[in-house]
mmCIF file of C-alpha atoms in Angstrom:
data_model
loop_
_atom_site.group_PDB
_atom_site.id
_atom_site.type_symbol
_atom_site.label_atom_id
_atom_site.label_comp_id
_atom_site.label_asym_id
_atom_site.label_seq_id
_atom_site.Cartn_x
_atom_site.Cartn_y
_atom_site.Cartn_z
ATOM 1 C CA UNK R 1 0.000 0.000 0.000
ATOM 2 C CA UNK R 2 1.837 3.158 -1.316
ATOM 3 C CA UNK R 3 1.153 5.815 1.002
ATOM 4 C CA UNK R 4 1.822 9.856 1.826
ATOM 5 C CA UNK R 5 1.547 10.891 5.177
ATOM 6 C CA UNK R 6 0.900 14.543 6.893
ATOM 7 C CA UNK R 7 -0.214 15.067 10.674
ATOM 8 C CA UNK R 8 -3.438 15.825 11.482
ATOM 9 C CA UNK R 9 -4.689 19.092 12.204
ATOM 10 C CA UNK R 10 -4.946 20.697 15.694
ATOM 11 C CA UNK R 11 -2.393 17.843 17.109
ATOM 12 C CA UNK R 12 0.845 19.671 16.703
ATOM 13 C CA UNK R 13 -0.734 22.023 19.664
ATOM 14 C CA UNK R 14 -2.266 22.726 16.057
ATOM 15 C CA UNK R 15 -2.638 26.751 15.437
ATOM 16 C CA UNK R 16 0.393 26.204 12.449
ATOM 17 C CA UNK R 17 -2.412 24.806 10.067
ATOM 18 C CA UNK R 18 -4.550 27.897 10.420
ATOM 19 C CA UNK R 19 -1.573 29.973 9.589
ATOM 20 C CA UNK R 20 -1.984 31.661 13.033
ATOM 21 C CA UNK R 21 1.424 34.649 12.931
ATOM 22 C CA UNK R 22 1.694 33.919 16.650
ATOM 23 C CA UNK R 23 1.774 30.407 16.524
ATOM 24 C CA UNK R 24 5.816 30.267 17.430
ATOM 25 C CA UNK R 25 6.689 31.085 20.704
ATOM 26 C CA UNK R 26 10.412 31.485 21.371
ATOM 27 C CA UNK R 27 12.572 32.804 24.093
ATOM 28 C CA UNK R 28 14.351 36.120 23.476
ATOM 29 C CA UNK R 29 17.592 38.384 25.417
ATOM 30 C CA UNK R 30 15.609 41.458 26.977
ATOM 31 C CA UNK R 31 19.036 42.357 27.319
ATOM 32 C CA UNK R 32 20.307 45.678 26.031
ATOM 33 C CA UNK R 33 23.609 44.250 24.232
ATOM 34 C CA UNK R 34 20.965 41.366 22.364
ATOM 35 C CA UNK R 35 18.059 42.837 22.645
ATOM 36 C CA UNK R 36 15.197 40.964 20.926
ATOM 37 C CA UNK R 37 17.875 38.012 19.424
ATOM 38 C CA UNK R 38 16.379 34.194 20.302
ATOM 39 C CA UNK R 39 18.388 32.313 23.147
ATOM 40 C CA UNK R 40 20.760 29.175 21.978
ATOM 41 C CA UNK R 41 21.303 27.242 24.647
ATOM 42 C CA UNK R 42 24.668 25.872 25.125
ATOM 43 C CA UNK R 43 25.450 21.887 26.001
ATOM 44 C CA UNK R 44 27.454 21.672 29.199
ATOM 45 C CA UNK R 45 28.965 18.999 31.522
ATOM 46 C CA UNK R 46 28.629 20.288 34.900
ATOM 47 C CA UNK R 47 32.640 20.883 36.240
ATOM 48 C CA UNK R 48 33.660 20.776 32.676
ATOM 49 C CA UNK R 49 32.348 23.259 30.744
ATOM 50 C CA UNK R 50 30.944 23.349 27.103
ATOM 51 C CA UNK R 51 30.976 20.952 25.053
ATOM 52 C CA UNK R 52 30.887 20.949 21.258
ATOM 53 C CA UNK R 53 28.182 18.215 19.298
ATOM 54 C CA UNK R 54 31.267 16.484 17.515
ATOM 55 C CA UNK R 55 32.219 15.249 21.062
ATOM 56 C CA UNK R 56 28.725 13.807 21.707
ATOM 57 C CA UNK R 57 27.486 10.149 21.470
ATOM 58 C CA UNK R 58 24.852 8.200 22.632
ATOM 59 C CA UNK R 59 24.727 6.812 26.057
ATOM 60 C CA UNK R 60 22.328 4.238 27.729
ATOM 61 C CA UNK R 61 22.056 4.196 31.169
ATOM 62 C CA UNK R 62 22.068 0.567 32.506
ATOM 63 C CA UNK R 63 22.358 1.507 35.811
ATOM 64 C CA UNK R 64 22.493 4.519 38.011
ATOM 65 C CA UNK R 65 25.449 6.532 36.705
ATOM 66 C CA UNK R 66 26.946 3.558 34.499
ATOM 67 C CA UNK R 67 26.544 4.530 30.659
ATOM 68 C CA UNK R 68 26.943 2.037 27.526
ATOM 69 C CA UNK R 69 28.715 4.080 24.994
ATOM 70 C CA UNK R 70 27.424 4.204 21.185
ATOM 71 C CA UNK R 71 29.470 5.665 18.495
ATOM 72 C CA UNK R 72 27.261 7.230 15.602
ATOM 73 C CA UNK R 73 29.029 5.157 13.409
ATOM 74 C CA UNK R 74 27.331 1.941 15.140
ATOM 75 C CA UNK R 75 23.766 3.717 15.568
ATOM 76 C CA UNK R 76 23.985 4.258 12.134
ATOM 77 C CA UNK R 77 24.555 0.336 11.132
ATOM 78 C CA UNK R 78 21.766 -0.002 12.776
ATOM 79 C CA UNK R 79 19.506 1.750 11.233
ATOM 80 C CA UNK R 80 16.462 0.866 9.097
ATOM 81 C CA UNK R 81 16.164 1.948 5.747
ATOM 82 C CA UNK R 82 13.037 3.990 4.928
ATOM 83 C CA UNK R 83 10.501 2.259 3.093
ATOM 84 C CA UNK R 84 7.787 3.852 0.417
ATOM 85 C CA UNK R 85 5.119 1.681 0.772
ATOM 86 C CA UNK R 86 3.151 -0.091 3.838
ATOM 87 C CA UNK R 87 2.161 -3.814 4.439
ATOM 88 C CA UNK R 88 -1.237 -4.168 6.829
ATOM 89 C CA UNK R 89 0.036 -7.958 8.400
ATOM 90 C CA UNK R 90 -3.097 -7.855 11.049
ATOM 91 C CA UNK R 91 -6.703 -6.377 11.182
ATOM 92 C CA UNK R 92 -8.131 -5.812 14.793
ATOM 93 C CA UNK R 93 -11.853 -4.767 15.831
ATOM 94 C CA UNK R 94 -12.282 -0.973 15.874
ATOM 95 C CA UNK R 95 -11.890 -0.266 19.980
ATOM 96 C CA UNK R 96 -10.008 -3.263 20.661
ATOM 97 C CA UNK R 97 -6.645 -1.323 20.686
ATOM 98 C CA UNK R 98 -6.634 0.595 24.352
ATOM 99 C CA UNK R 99 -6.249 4.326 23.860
ATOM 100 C CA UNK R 100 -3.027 4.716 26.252
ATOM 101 C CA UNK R 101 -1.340 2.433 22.958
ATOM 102 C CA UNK R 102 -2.228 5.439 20.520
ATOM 103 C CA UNK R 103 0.017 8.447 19.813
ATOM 104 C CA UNK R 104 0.381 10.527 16.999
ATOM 105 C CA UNK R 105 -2.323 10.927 13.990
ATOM 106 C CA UNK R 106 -1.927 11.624 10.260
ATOM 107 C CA UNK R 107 -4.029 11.620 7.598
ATOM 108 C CA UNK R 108 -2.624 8.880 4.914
ATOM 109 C CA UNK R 109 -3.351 9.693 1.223
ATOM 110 C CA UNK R 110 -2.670 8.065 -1.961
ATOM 111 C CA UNK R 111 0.755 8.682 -3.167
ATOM 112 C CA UNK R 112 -0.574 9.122 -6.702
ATOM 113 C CA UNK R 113 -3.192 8.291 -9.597
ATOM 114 C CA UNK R 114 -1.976 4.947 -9.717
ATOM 115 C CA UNK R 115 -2.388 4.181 -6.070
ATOM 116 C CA UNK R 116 -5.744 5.778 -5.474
ATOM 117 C CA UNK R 117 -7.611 2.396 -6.679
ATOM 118 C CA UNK R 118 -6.184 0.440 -4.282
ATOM 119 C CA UNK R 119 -6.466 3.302 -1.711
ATOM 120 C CA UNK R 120 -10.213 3.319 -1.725
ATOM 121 C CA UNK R 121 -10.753 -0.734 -1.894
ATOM 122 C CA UNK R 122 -8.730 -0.376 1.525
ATOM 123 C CA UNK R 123 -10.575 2.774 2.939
ATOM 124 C CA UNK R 124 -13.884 0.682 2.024
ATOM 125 C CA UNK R 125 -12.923 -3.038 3.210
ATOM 126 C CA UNK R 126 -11.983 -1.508 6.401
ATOM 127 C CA UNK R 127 -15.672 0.109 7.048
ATOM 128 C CA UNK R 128 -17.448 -2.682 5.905
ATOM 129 C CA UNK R 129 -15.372 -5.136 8.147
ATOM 130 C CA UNK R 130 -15.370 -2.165 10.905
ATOM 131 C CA UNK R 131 -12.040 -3.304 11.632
ATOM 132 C CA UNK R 132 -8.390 -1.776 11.766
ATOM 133 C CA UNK R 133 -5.633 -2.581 10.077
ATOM 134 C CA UNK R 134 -1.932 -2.808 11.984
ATOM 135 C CA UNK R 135 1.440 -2.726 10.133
ATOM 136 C CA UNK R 136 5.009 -1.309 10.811
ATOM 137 C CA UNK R 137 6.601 1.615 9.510
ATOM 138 C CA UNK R 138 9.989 2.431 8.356
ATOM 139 C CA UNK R 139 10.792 5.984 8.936
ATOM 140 C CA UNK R 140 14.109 8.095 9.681
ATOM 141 C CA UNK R 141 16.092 4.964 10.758
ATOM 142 C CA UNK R 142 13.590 3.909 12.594
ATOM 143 C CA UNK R 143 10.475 1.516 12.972
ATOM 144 C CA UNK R 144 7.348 2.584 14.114
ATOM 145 C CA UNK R 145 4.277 0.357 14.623
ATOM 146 C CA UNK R 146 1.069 2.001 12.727
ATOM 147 C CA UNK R 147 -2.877 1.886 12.800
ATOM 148 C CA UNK R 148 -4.704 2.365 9.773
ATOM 149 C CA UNK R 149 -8.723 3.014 10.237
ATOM 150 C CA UNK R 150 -10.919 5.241 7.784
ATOM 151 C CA UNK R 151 -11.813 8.739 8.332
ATOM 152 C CA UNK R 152 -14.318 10.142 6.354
ATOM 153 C CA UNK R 153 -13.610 10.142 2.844
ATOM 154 C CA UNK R 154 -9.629 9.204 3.462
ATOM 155 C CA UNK R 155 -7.891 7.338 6.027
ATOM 156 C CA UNK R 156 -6.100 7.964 9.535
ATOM 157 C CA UNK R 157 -2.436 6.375 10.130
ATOM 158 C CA UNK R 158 -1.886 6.335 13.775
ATOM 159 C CA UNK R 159 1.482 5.837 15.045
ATOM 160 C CA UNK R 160 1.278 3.189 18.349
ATOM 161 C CA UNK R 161 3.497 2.259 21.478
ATOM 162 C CA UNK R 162 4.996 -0.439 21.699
ATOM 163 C CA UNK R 163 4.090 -2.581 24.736
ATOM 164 C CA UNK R 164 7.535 -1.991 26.338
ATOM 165 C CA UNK R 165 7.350 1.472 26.422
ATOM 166 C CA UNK R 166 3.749 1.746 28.673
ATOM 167 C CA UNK R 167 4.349 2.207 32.158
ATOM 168 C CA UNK R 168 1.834 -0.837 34.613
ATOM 169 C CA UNK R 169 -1.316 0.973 35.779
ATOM 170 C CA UNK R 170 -1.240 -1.164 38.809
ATOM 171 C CA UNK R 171 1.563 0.141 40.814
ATOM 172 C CA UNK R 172 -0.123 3.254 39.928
ATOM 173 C CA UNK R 173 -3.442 2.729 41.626
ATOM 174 C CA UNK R 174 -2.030 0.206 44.064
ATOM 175 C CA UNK R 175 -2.876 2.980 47.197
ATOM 176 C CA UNK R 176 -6.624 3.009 46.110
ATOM 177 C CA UNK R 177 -8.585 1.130 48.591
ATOM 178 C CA UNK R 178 -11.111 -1.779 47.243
ATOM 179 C CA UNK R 179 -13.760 0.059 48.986
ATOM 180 C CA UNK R 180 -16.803 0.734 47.626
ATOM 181 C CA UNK R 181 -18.092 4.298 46.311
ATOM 182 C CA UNK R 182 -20.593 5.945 48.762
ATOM 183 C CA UNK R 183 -24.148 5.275 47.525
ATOM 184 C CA UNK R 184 -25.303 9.133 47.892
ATOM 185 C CA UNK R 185 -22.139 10.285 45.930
ATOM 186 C CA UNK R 186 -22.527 7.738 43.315
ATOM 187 C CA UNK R 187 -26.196 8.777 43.030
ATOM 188 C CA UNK R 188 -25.755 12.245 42.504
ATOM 189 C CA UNK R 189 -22.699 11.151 40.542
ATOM 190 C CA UNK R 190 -24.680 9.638 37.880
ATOM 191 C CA UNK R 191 -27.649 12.538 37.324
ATOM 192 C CA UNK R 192 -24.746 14.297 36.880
ATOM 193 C CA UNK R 193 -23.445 12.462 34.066
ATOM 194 C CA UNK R 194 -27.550 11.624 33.321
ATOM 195 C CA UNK R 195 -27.781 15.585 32.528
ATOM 196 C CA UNK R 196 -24.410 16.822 31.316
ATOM 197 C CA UNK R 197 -24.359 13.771 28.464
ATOM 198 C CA UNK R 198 -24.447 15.109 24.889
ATOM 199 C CA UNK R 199 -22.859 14.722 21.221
ATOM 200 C CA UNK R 200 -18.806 15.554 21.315
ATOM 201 C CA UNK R 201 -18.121 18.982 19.617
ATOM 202 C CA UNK R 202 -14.726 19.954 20.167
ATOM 203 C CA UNK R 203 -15.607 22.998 18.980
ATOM 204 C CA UNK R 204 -17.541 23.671 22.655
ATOM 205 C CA UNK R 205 -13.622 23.140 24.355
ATOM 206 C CA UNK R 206 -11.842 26.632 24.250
ATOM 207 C CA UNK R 207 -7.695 26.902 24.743
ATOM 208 C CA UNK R 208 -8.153 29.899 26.971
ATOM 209 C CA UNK R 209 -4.578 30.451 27.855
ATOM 210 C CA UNK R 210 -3.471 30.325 23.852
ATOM 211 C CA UNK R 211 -6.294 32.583 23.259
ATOM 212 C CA UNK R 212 -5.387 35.065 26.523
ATOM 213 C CA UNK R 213 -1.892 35.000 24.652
ATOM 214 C CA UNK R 214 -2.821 35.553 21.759
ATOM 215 C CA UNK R 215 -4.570 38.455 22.305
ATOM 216 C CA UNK R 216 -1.613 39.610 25.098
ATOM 217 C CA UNK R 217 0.591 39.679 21.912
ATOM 218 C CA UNK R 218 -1.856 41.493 19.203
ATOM 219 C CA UNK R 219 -1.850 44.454 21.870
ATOM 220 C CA UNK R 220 1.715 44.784 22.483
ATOM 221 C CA UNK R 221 2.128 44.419 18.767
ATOM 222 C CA UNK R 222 -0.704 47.492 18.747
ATOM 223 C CA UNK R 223 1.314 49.432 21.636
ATOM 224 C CA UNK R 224 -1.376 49.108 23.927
ATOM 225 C CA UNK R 225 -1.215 48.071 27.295
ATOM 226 C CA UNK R 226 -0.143 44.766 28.001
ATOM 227 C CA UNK R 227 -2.440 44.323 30.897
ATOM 228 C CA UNK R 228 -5.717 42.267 30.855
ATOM 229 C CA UNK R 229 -8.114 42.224 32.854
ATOM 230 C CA UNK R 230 -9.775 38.888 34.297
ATOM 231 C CA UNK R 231 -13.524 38.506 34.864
ATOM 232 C CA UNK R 232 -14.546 37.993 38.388
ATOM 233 C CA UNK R 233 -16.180 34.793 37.214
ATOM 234 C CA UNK R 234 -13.529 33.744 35.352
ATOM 235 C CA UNK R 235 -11.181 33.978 38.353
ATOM 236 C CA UNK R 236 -10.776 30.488 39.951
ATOM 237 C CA UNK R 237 -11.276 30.270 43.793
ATOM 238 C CA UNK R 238 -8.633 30.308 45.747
ATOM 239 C CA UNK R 239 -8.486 28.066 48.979
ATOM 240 C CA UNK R 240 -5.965 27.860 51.675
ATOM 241 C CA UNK R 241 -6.344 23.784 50.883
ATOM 242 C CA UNK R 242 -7.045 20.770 49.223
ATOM 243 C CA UNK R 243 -9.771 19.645 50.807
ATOM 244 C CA UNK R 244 -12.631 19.395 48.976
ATOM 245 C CA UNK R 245 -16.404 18.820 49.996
ATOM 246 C CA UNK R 246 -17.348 16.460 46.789
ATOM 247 C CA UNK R 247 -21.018 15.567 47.512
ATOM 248 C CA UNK R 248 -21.635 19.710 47.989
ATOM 249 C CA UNK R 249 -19.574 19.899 44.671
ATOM 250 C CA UNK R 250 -21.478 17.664 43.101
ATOM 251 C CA UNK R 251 -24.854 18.478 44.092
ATOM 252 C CA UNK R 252 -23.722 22.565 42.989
ATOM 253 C CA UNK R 253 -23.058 20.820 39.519
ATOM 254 C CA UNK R 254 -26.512 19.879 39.710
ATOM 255 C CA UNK R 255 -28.215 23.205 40.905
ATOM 256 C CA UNK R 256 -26.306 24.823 38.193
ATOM 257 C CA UNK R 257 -27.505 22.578 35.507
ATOM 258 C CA UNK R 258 -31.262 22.741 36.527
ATOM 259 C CA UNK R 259 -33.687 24.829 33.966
ATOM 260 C CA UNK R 260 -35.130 27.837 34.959
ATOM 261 C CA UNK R 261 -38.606 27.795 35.894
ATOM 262 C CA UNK R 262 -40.277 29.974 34.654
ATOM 263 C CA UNK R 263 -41.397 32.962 37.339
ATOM 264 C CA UNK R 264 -45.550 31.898 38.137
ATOM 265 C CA UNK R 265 -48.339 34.813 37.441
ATOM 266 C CA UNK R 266 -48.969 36.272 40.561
ATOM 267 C CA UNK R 267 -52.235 39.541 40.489
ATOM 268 C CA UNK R 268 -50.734 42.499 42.353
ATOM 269 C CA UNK R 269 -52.011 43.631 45.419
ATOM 270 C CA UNK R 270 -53.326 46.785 44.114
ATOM 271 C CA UNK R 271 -54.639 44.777 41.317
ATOM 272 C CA UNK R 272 -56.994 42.407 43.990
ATOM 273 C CA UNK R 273 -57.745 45.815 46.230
ATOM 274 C CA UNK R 274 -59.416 47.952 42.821
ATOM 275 C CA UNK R 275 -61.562 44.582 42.245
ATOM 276 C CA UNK R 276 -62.937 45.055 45.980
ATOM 277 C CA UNK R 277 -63.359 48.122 45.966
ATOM 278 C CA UNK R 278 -65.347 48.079 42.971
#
């Protein structure tokens, strides 16, 4: 399967498809002698000094402080030479893969005319077998392992972990207790989740702080004051802890989510008092 591959959209903390101006941030000298040039940062061995890249090779740490020495000579022996095309050897159920195995998206299009048949016989076995198709990728010396699913019109190549390189959940969670949630909490838990269910629109989810940034750097580009102001209600609450009451949380969640009723027709007073005295 001949393939061309670009990442999605939005995933690359995404604002460089939209051609966004501000979408590089960089660190500059506010210094007078360099004012405005971008910081290089130097690589140093602490009690040495700098270092220059020639003198730099791989190292892998096999214990603590003990280093296995690679010359670039032998990484590049080693490496795997890029391939143009890409063999499906398995075909999985689509949600059978756990999402902590998933990592970076791109859409896959055909590389040309030629390949376009074959591109859509794939795109459309895969929906009507609503299953996903696993292969490995060659890539920059190295080998990657790859999901292929369809997406719309086109299809999605997701790159994958390896199992080795997931950390176990268990040790993780192993402080948890096995005791069970408190019936009240998991009660109002669940209206909660009852009332706030609905479609997924990414477009409801706003980046505030890119946005706050963004708009930080349009007025100092303007000359206007750099200072913004922050709603009252946009101001989180700050508490002198952590503690945190979760049923009154939860049950807020609830009161804030409740429709308005609508205010009931009520006569005035003076309205009743002209009828009487009629």
């Amino acid at each position: 399967m001949e393939r061309a591959a670009s990442p999605v959209a939005g995933v690359d903390r995404g604002r460089a498809v939209q051609r966004d101006p501000l979408r590089r941030e960089h660190f500059v000298s506010a210094n007078p002698q360099a004012l405005r040039q971008p910081i290089h940062y130097e690589k140093v061995v602490e009690g040495v000094g700098p270092v220059d890249v020639d003198e730099i090779v791989k190292g892998f740490e096999y214990e603590d402080d003990r280093y296995v020495l690679l010359d670039p000579e032998e990484v590049d022996a080693i490496k795997l030479e890029t391939k143009k095309t890409l063999e499906l050897v398995q075909f999985v159920d689509v949600g059978e893969i756990p999402p902590l195995y998933f990592d970076k998206p791109h859409y896959l299009v055909p590389a040309d005319d030629l390949a376009e048949d074959a591109y859509r016989v794939v795109r459309d076995a895969l929906k009507t077998a609503n299953k996903i198709g696993l292969g490995q990728l060659t890539l920059r010396g190295r080998e990657y392992l790859v999901a292929v699913k369809p997406c719309g019109d086109g299809l999605l190549l997701e790159t994958l972990r390896y199992a080795d390189e997931l950390r176990k959940a268990d040790p993780m969670f192993s402080d948890i207790s096995g005791k069970k949630a408190d019936k009240e909490l998991l009660e109002v838990a669940a209206a909660l989740i009852e009332r706030k269910t609905a479609p997924f629109d990414a477009k409801a989810f706003k980046d505030n702080y890119a946005t706050a940034l963004r708009e930080l750097v349009k007025r100092k580009m303007k000359g206007k004051s750099a200072r913004i102001e922050v709603e009252e209600g946009e101001r989180p609450e700050r508490r002198g802890d952590n503690v945190v009451d979760l049923m009154a949380a939860l049950k807020k969640s609830l009161e804030s989510n409740e429709p308005k009723k609508k205010p009931a027709k009520a006569q005035s007073s003076s309205r009743r008092a002209r009828r009487k005295s009629a």
